[in-house]
Amino acid sequence: EPEVTQTPSHQVTQMGQEVILRCVPISNHLYFYWYRQILGQKVEFLVSFYNNEISEKSEIFDDQFSVERPDGSNFTLKIRSTKLEDSAMYFCASSPGEGGGSGANVLTFGAGSRLTVL
Amino acid sequence: AQSVAQPEDQVNVAEGNPLTVKCTYSVSGNPYLFWYVQYPNRGLQFLLKYITGDNLVKGSYGFEAEFNKSQTSFHLKKPSALVSDSALYFCAVRDKNTGRRALTFGSGTRLQVQP
């Protein structure tokens, strides 16, 4: 079964450092997302990406965050200057276009990247 | 704006008994509704969805959910719980009538099935 893969599984960084989290979405999916989850609690939406641009973002997704799809397969989330409160599990997800059959509208999630900011 | 409420932080049920995990939603238009499950240190796994049609939808692992428009609810049910069903369950919604594709998740309900 196709899956979304994320790297690294765990990253520890110092406050103020830049972090890049990487994701390989399912190959025929068109929509890409980043969510985060703090301490196994609520899953919060960060940003969605379609047709090589941001289609939607939440108030959490401020100027320190950016996303990119540099090579047509990877989808990255960059945090420019990490803060303690950025410590969380970050999930990448992807979904097919409207003609996605039974999978239409379903987001498939990766296993997550745990970010610890010290 | 779209939102989801899961009123119970935790649900405890004995193995073999029926289980219900509650979810209510709020959207300005018509909803797409989803249930996801999360096992420890894992990502979210899709269980089932309501898009249109029959109000009772069936999903993976014997789970089902009933869409109730008048009560704006989408409760998750299973006739006979298994210990292996113990996990964190998330309800999610998307407004069909907006251009948004991102899902809004509830706060999650921890299901504990006792042997």
mmCIF file of C-alpha atoms in Angstrom:
data_model
loop_
_atom_site.group_PDB
_atom_site.id
_atom_site.type_symbol
_atom_site.label_atom_id
_atom_site.label_comp_id
_atom_site.label_asym_id
_atom_site.label_seq_id
_atom_site.Cartn_x
_atom_site.Cartn_y
_atom_site.Cartn_z
ATOM 1 C CA GLU A 1 0.000 0.000 0.000
ATOM 2 C CA PRO A 2 1.421 3.440 -0.888
ATOM 3 C CA GLU A 3 2.576 5.469 2.066
ATOM 4 C CA VAL A 4 3.836 8.899 3.040
ATOM 5 C CA THR A 5 7.398 8.784 4.344
ATOM 6 C CA GLN A 6 8.959 11.352 6.655
ATOM 7 C CA THR A 7 12.528 12.029 7.709
ATOM 8 C CA PRO A 8 14.017 12.376 10.213
ATOM 9 C CA SER A 9 11.944 10.397 12.676
ATOM 10 C CA HIS A 10 13.429 12.416 15.526
ATOM 11 C CA GLN A 11 15.480 15.599 15.544
ATOM 12 C CA VAL A 12 16.939 17.413 18.512
ATOM 13 C CA THR A 13 18.041 21.007 17.980
ATOM 14 C CA GLN A 14 19.087 24.059 19.920
ATOM 15 C CA MET A 15 16.791 27.054 20.201
ATOM 16 C CA GLY A 16 17.419 29.493 17.363
ATOM 17 C CA GLN A 17 18.644 26.858 14.916
ATOM 18 C CA GLU A 18 17.057 26.142 11.547
ATOM 19 C CA VAL A 19 15.346 22.818 10.997
ATOM 20 C CA ILE A 20 14.156 21.146 7.801
ATOM 21 C CA LEU A 21 11.666 18.309 7.965
ATOM 22 C CA ARG A 22 11.264 16.201 4.855
ATOM 23 C CA CYS A 23 8.345 14.287 3.426
ATOM 24 C CA VAL A 24 7.794 12.130 0.360
ATOM 25 C CA PRO A 25 4.047 12.175 -0.380
ATOM 26 C CA ILE A 26 2.211 9.455 -2.288
ATOM 27 C CA SER A 27 3.314 9.806 -5.893
ATOM 28 C CA ASN A 28 -0.014 10.522 -7.611
ATOM 29 C CA HIS A 29 -1.375 12.806 -4.908
ATOM 30 C CA LEU A 30 -1.860 16.483 -5.673
ATOM 31 C CA TYR A 31 -2.460 18.109 -2.271
ATOM 32 C CA PHE A 32 0.076 18.234 0.519
ATOM 33 C CA TYR A 33 -0.222 19.257 4.148
ATOM 34 C CA TRP A 34 1.705 19.780 7.342
ATOM 35 C CA TYR A 35 0.115 19.304 10.747
ATOM 36 C CA ARG A 36 1.630 19.281 14.203
ATOM 37 C CA GLN A 37 0.735 17.567 17.446
ATOM 38 C CA ILE A 38 2.069 18.687 20.807
ATOM 39 C CA LEU A 39 2.484 15.980 23.465
ATOM 40 C CA GLY A 40 -0.043 13.572 21.917
ATOM 41 C CA GLN A 41 -2.790 16.141 22.106
ATOM 42 C CA LYS A 42 -4.749 17.985 19.428
ATOM 43 C CA VAL A 43 -3.681 17.717 15.813
ATOM 44 C CA GLU A 44 -3.222 21.283 14.510
ATOM 45 C CA PHE A 45 -3.240 22.320 10.868
ATOM 46 C CA LEU A 46 -0.249 24.331 9.670
ATOM 47 C CA VAL A 47 -0.349 24.615 5.885
ATOM 48 C CA SER A 48 -1.644 23.070 2.681
ATOM 49 C CA PHE A 49 0.115 23.141 -0.692
ATOM 50 C CA TYR A 50 -1.212 22.633 -4.202
ATOM 51 C CA ASN A 51 0.124 23.334 -7.660
ATOM 52 C CA ASN A 52 3.429 24.547 -6.246
ATOM 53 C CA GLU A 53 2.005 27.164 -3.963
ATOM 54 C CA ILE A 54 0.470 27.534 -0.532
ATOM 55 C CA SER A 55 -3.298 27.140 -0.785
ATOM 56 C CA GLU A 56 -4.113 27.675 2.863
ATOM 57 C CA LYS A 57 -2.308 28.332 6.134
ATOM 58 C CA SER A 58 -3.225 28.689 9.777
ATOM 59 C CA GLU A 59 -2.273 31.429 12.215
ATOM 60 C CA ILE A 60 0.417 29.108 13.567
ATOM 61 C CA PHE A 61 2.206 29.195 10.201
ATOM 62 C CA ASP A 62 3.971 32.528 10.670
ATOM 63 C CA ASP A 63 7.052 33.980 8.993
ATOM 64 C CA GLN A 64 9.411 31.528 10.661
ATOM 65 C CA PHE A 65 7.827 28.659 8.724
ATOM 66 C CA SER A 66 8.142 27.915 5.027
ATOM 67 C CA VAL A 67 7.319 25.006 2.732
ATOM 68 C CA GLU A 68 8.811 23.905 -0.537
ATOM 69 C CA ARG A 69 8.513 21.159 -3.101
ATOM 70 C CA PRO A 70 12.020 21.409 -4.526
ATOM 71 C CA ASP A 71 12.159 18.453 -6.900
ATOM 72 C CA GLY A 72 8.651 17.176 -7.632
ATOM 73 C CA SER A 73 8.806 14.418 -5.042
ATOM 74 C CA ASN A 74 9.975 15.851 -1.716
ATOM 75 C CA PHE A 75 7.874 18.254 0.308
ATOM 76 C CA THR A 76 9.736 20.114 3.038
ATOM 77 C CA LEU A 77 8.861 22.188 6.082
ATOM 78 C CA LYS A 78 11.505 24.652 7.238
ATOM 79 C CA ILE A 79 11.509 26.338 10.612
ATOM 80 C CA ARG A 80 14.002 29.224 10.417
ATOM 81 C CA SER A 81 14.703 29.946 14.063
ATOM 82 C CA THR A 82 13.294 27.320 16.357
ATOM 83 C CA LYS A 83 11.689 28.151 19.684
ATOM 84 C CA LEU A 84 11.038 25.918 22.671
ATOM 85 C CA GLU A 85 7.338 25.889 21.845
ATOM 86 C CA ASP A 86 8.034 24.415 18.413
ATOM 87 C CA SER A 87 8.735 21.088 20.115
ATOM 88 C CA ALA A 88 6.093 18.770 18.715
ATOM 89 C CA MET A 89 5.408 15.875 16.387
ATOM 90 C CA TYR A 90 5.105 17.143 12.826
ATOM 91 C CA PHE A 91 2.981 15.152 10.415
ATOM 92 C CA CYS A 92 3.022 15.380 6.662
ATOM 93 C CA ALA A 93 -0.064 14.271 4.738
ATOM 94 C CA SER A 94 -1.157 14.061 1.125
ATOM 95 C CA SER A 95 -4.452 13.557 -0.694
ATOM 96 C CA PRO A 96 -5.486 12.849 -4.273
ATOM 97 C CA GLY A 97 -7.319 15.154 -6.617
ATOM 98 C CA GLU A 98 -11.066 15.132 -7.118
ATOM 99 C CA GLY A 99 -10.917 12.035 -9.283
ATOM 100 C CA GLY A 100 -9.268 9.996 -6.584
ATOM 101 C CA GLY A 101 -11.962 7.328 -6.413
ATOM 102 C CA SER A 102 -12.611 5.830 -3.002
ATOM 103 C CA GLY A 103 -9.575 7.684 -1.700
ATOM 104 C CA ALA A 104 -10.912 11.082 -2.680
ATOM 105 C CA ASN A 105 -10.802 13.612 0.140
ATOM 106 C CA VAL A 106 -8.872 11.215 2.382
ATOM 107 C CA LEU A 107 -5.625 12.519 3.825
ATOM 108 C CA THR A 108 -2.916 9.876 4.203
ATOM 109 C CA PHE A 109 -0.474 10.708 6.990
ATOM 110 C CA GLY A 110 3.153 9.868 7.494
ATOM 111 C CA ALA A 111 4.511 8.453 10.746
ATOM 112 C CA GLY A 112 5.726 11.877 11.839
ATOM 113 C CA SER A 113 8.936 13.684 12.730
ATOM 114 C CA ARG A 114 9.435 14.398 16.407
ATOM 115 C CA LEU A 115 11.158 17.757 16.920
ATOM 116 C CA THR A 116 12.717 18.532 20.287
ATOM 117 C CA VAL A 117 14.003 22.076 20.815
ATOM 118 C CA LEU A 118 16.367 22.556 23.746
ATOM 119 C CA ALA B 1 -15.240 28.488 10.365
ATOM 120 C CA GLN B 2 -15.219 24.740 10.870
ATOM 121 C CA SER B 3 -14.760 22.994 14.192
ATOM 122 C CA VAL B 4 -15.086 19.624 15.867
ATOM 123 C CA ALA B 5 -15.849 18.744 19.476
ATOM 124 C CA GLN B 6 -15.030 15.455 21.116
ATOM 125 C CA PRO B 7 -16.568 15.827 24.569
ATOM 126 C CA GLU B 8 -14.869 12.841 26.192
ATOM 127 C CA ASP B 9 -11.130 12.804 26.867
ATOM 128 C CA GLN B 10 -11.301 9.089 27.592
ATOM 129 C CA VAL B 11 -13.751 6.247 27.106
ATOM 130 C CA ASN B 12 -13.394 2.997 29.019
ATOM 131 C CA VAL B 13 -15.151 -0.161 27.889
ATOM 132 C CA ALA B 14 -14.837 -3.849 28.615
ATOM 133 C CA GLU B 15 -13.755 -6.201 25.852
ATOM 134 C CA GLY B 16 -16.752 -7.595 24.001
ATOM 135 C CA ASN B 17 -19.001 -4.668 24.901
ATOM 136 C CA PRO B 18 -20.190 -2.103 22.368
ATOM 137 C CA LEU B 19 -18.310 1.167 22.212
ATOM 138 C CA THR B 20 -19.237 4.696 21.202
ATOM 139 C CA VAL B 21 -16.894 7.635 20.768
ATOM 140 C CA LYS B 22 -18.750 10.921 20.401
ATOM 141 C CA CYS B 23 -18.153 13.712 17.906
ATOM 142 C CA THR B 24 -20.089 16.847 17.030
ATOM 143 C CA TYR B 25 -19.145 19.305 14.340
ATOM 144 C CA SER B 26 -19.803 22.822 13.137
ATOM 145 C CA VAL B 27 -19.551 24.019 9.548
ATOM 146 C CA SER B 28 -21.296 26.774 7.655
ATOM 147 C CA GLY B 29 -22.147 24.495 4.719
ATOM 148 C CA ASN B 30 -22.318 20.720 4.339
ATOM 149 C CA PRO B 31 -19.685 18.524 5.982
ATOM 150 C CA TYR B 32 -17.238 15.905 4.936
ATOM 151 C CA LEU B 33 -16.564 13.905 8.116
ATOM 152 C CA PHE B 34 -13.763 11.532 9.010
ATOM 153 C CA TRP B 35 -12.469 9.323 11.798
ATOM 154 C CA TYR B 36 -8.792 8.620 12.262
ATOM 155 C CA VAL B 37 -7.029 6.421 14.807
ATOM 156 C CA GLN B 38 -3.574 6.916 16.279
ATOM 157 C CA TYR B 39 -1.604 4.154 17.975
ATOM 158 C CA PRO B 40 1.332 5.086 20.260
ATOM 159 C CA ASN B 41 4.236 6.700 18.402
ATOM 160 C CA ARG B 42 2.467 6.306 15.069
ATOM 161 C CA GLY B 43 0.805 8.566 12.525
ATOM 162 C CA LEU B 44 -2.914 8.925 12.002
ATOM 163 C CA GLN B 45 -4.642 6.073 10.201
ATOM 164 C CA PHE B 46 -7.861 6.625 8.266
ATOM 165 C CA LEU B 47 -10.845 4.624 9.563
ATOM 166 C CA LEU B 48 -13.882 5.878 7.676
ATOM 167 C CA LYS B 49 -15.541 8.884 6.083
ATOM 168 C CA TYR B 50 -18.931 10.361 5.340
ATOM 169 C CA ILE B 51 -19.161 12.271 2.088
ATOM 170 C CA THR B 52 -22.739 11.818 0.924
ATOM 171 C CA GLY B 53 -25.454 9.173 0.748
ATOM 172 C CA ASP B 54 -26.214 6.626 3.447
ATOM 173 C CA ASN B 55 -25.946 8.119 6.927
ATOM 174 C CA LEU B 56 -24.401 4.920 8.319
ATOM 175 C CA VAL B 57 -20.896 4.399 7.042
ATOM 176 C CA LYS B 58 -18.748 1.362 7.624
ATOM 177 C CA GLY B 59 -14.989 1.435 7.855
ATOM 178 C CA SER B 60 -11.910 -0.511 8.805
ATOM 179 C CA TYR B 61 -11.645 -3.022 11.679
ATOM 180 C CA GLY B 62 -15.423 -3.294 12.167
ATOM 181 C CA PHE B 63 -15.952 0.369 13.007
ATOM 182 C CA GLU B 64 -18.936 2.338 11.784
ATOM 183 C CA ALA B 65 -20.253 5.850 12.255
ATOM 184 C CA GLU B 66 -23.618 7.490 11.879
ATOM 185 C CA PHE B 67 -24.045 10.929 10.392
ATOM 186 C CA ASN B 68 -26.883 12.848 12.062
ATOM 187 C CA LYS B 69 -27.449 16.199 10.389
ATOM 188 C CA SER B 70 -30.052 17.490 12.848
ATOM 189 C CA GLN B 71 -27.759 16.830 15.811
ATOM 190 C CA THR B 72 -24.590 17.722 13.862
ATOM 191 C CA SER B 73 -23.020 14.528 15.140
ATOM 192 C CA PHE B 74 -20.858 11.750 13.733
ATOM 193 C CA HIS B 75 -20.372 9.226 16.538
ATOM 194 C CA LEU B 76 -18.003 6.308 16.058
ATOM 195 C CA LYS B 77 -19.298 2.890 17.059
ATOM 196 C CA LYS B 78 -18.293 -0.733 17.200
ATOM 197 C CA PRO B 79 -20.566 -3.584 18.303
ATOM 198 C CA SER B 80 -17.885 -5.526 20.164
ATOM 199 C CA ALA B 81 -14.680 -3.897 21.411
ATOM 200 C CA LEU B 82 -11.273 -5.560 21.308
ATOM 201 C CA VAL B 83 -8.305 -4.834 23.562
ATOM 202 C CA SER B 84 -6.376 -4.005 20.386
ATOM 203 C CA ASP B 85 -8.830 -1.147 19.703
ATOM 204 C CA SER B 86 -7.222 0.790 22.563
ATOM 205 C CA ALA B 87 -5.839 3.939 20.936
ATOM 206 C CA LEU B 88 -6.431 7.661 20.421
ATOM 207 C CA TYR B 89 -9.344 8.478 18.106
ATOM 208 C CA PHE B 90 -9.768 11.722 16.217
ATOM 209 C CA CYS B 91 -12.845 13.058 14.471
ATOM 210 C CA ALA B 92 -12.260 15.552 11.649
ATOM 211 C CA VAL B 93 -14.367 17.773 9.421
ATOM 212 C CA ARG B 94 -14.080 19.695 6.211
ATOM 213 C CA ASP B 95 -16.685 22.102 4.855
ATOM 214 C CA LYS B 96 -17.835 20.848 1.444
ATOM 215 C CA ASN B 97 -18.937 24.297 0.373
ATOM 216 C CA THR B 98 -15.651 26.129 0.740
ATOM 217 C CA GLY B 99 -12.431 25.854 -1.203
ATOM 218 C CA ARG B 100 -10.632 24.502 1.873
ATOM 219 C CA ARG B 101 -9.247 20.980 1.647
ATOM 220 C CA ALA B 102 -7.510 20.836 5.003
ATOM 221 C CA LEU B 103 -9.240 18.897 7.754
ATOM 222 C CA THR B 104 -9.962 20.341 11.179
ATOM 223 C CA PHE B 105 -9.476 17.769 13.923
ATOM 224 C CA GLY B 106 -11.076 17.378 17.308
ATOM 225 C CA SER B 107 -9.023 17.137 20.470
ATOM 226 C CA GLY B 108 -9.074 13.339 20.436
ATOM 227 C CA THR B 109 -10.609 10.660 22.647
ATOM 228 C CA ARG B 110 -8.520 7.966 24.255
ATOM 229 C CA LEU B 111 -10.255 4.599 24.092
ATOM 230 C CA GLN B 112 -9.235 2.094 26.710
ATOM 231 C CA VAL B 113 -10.589 -1.451 26.295
ATOM 232 C CA GLN B 114 -10.142 -3.615 29.352
ATOM 233 C CA PRO B 115 -9.743 -7.394 29.029
#
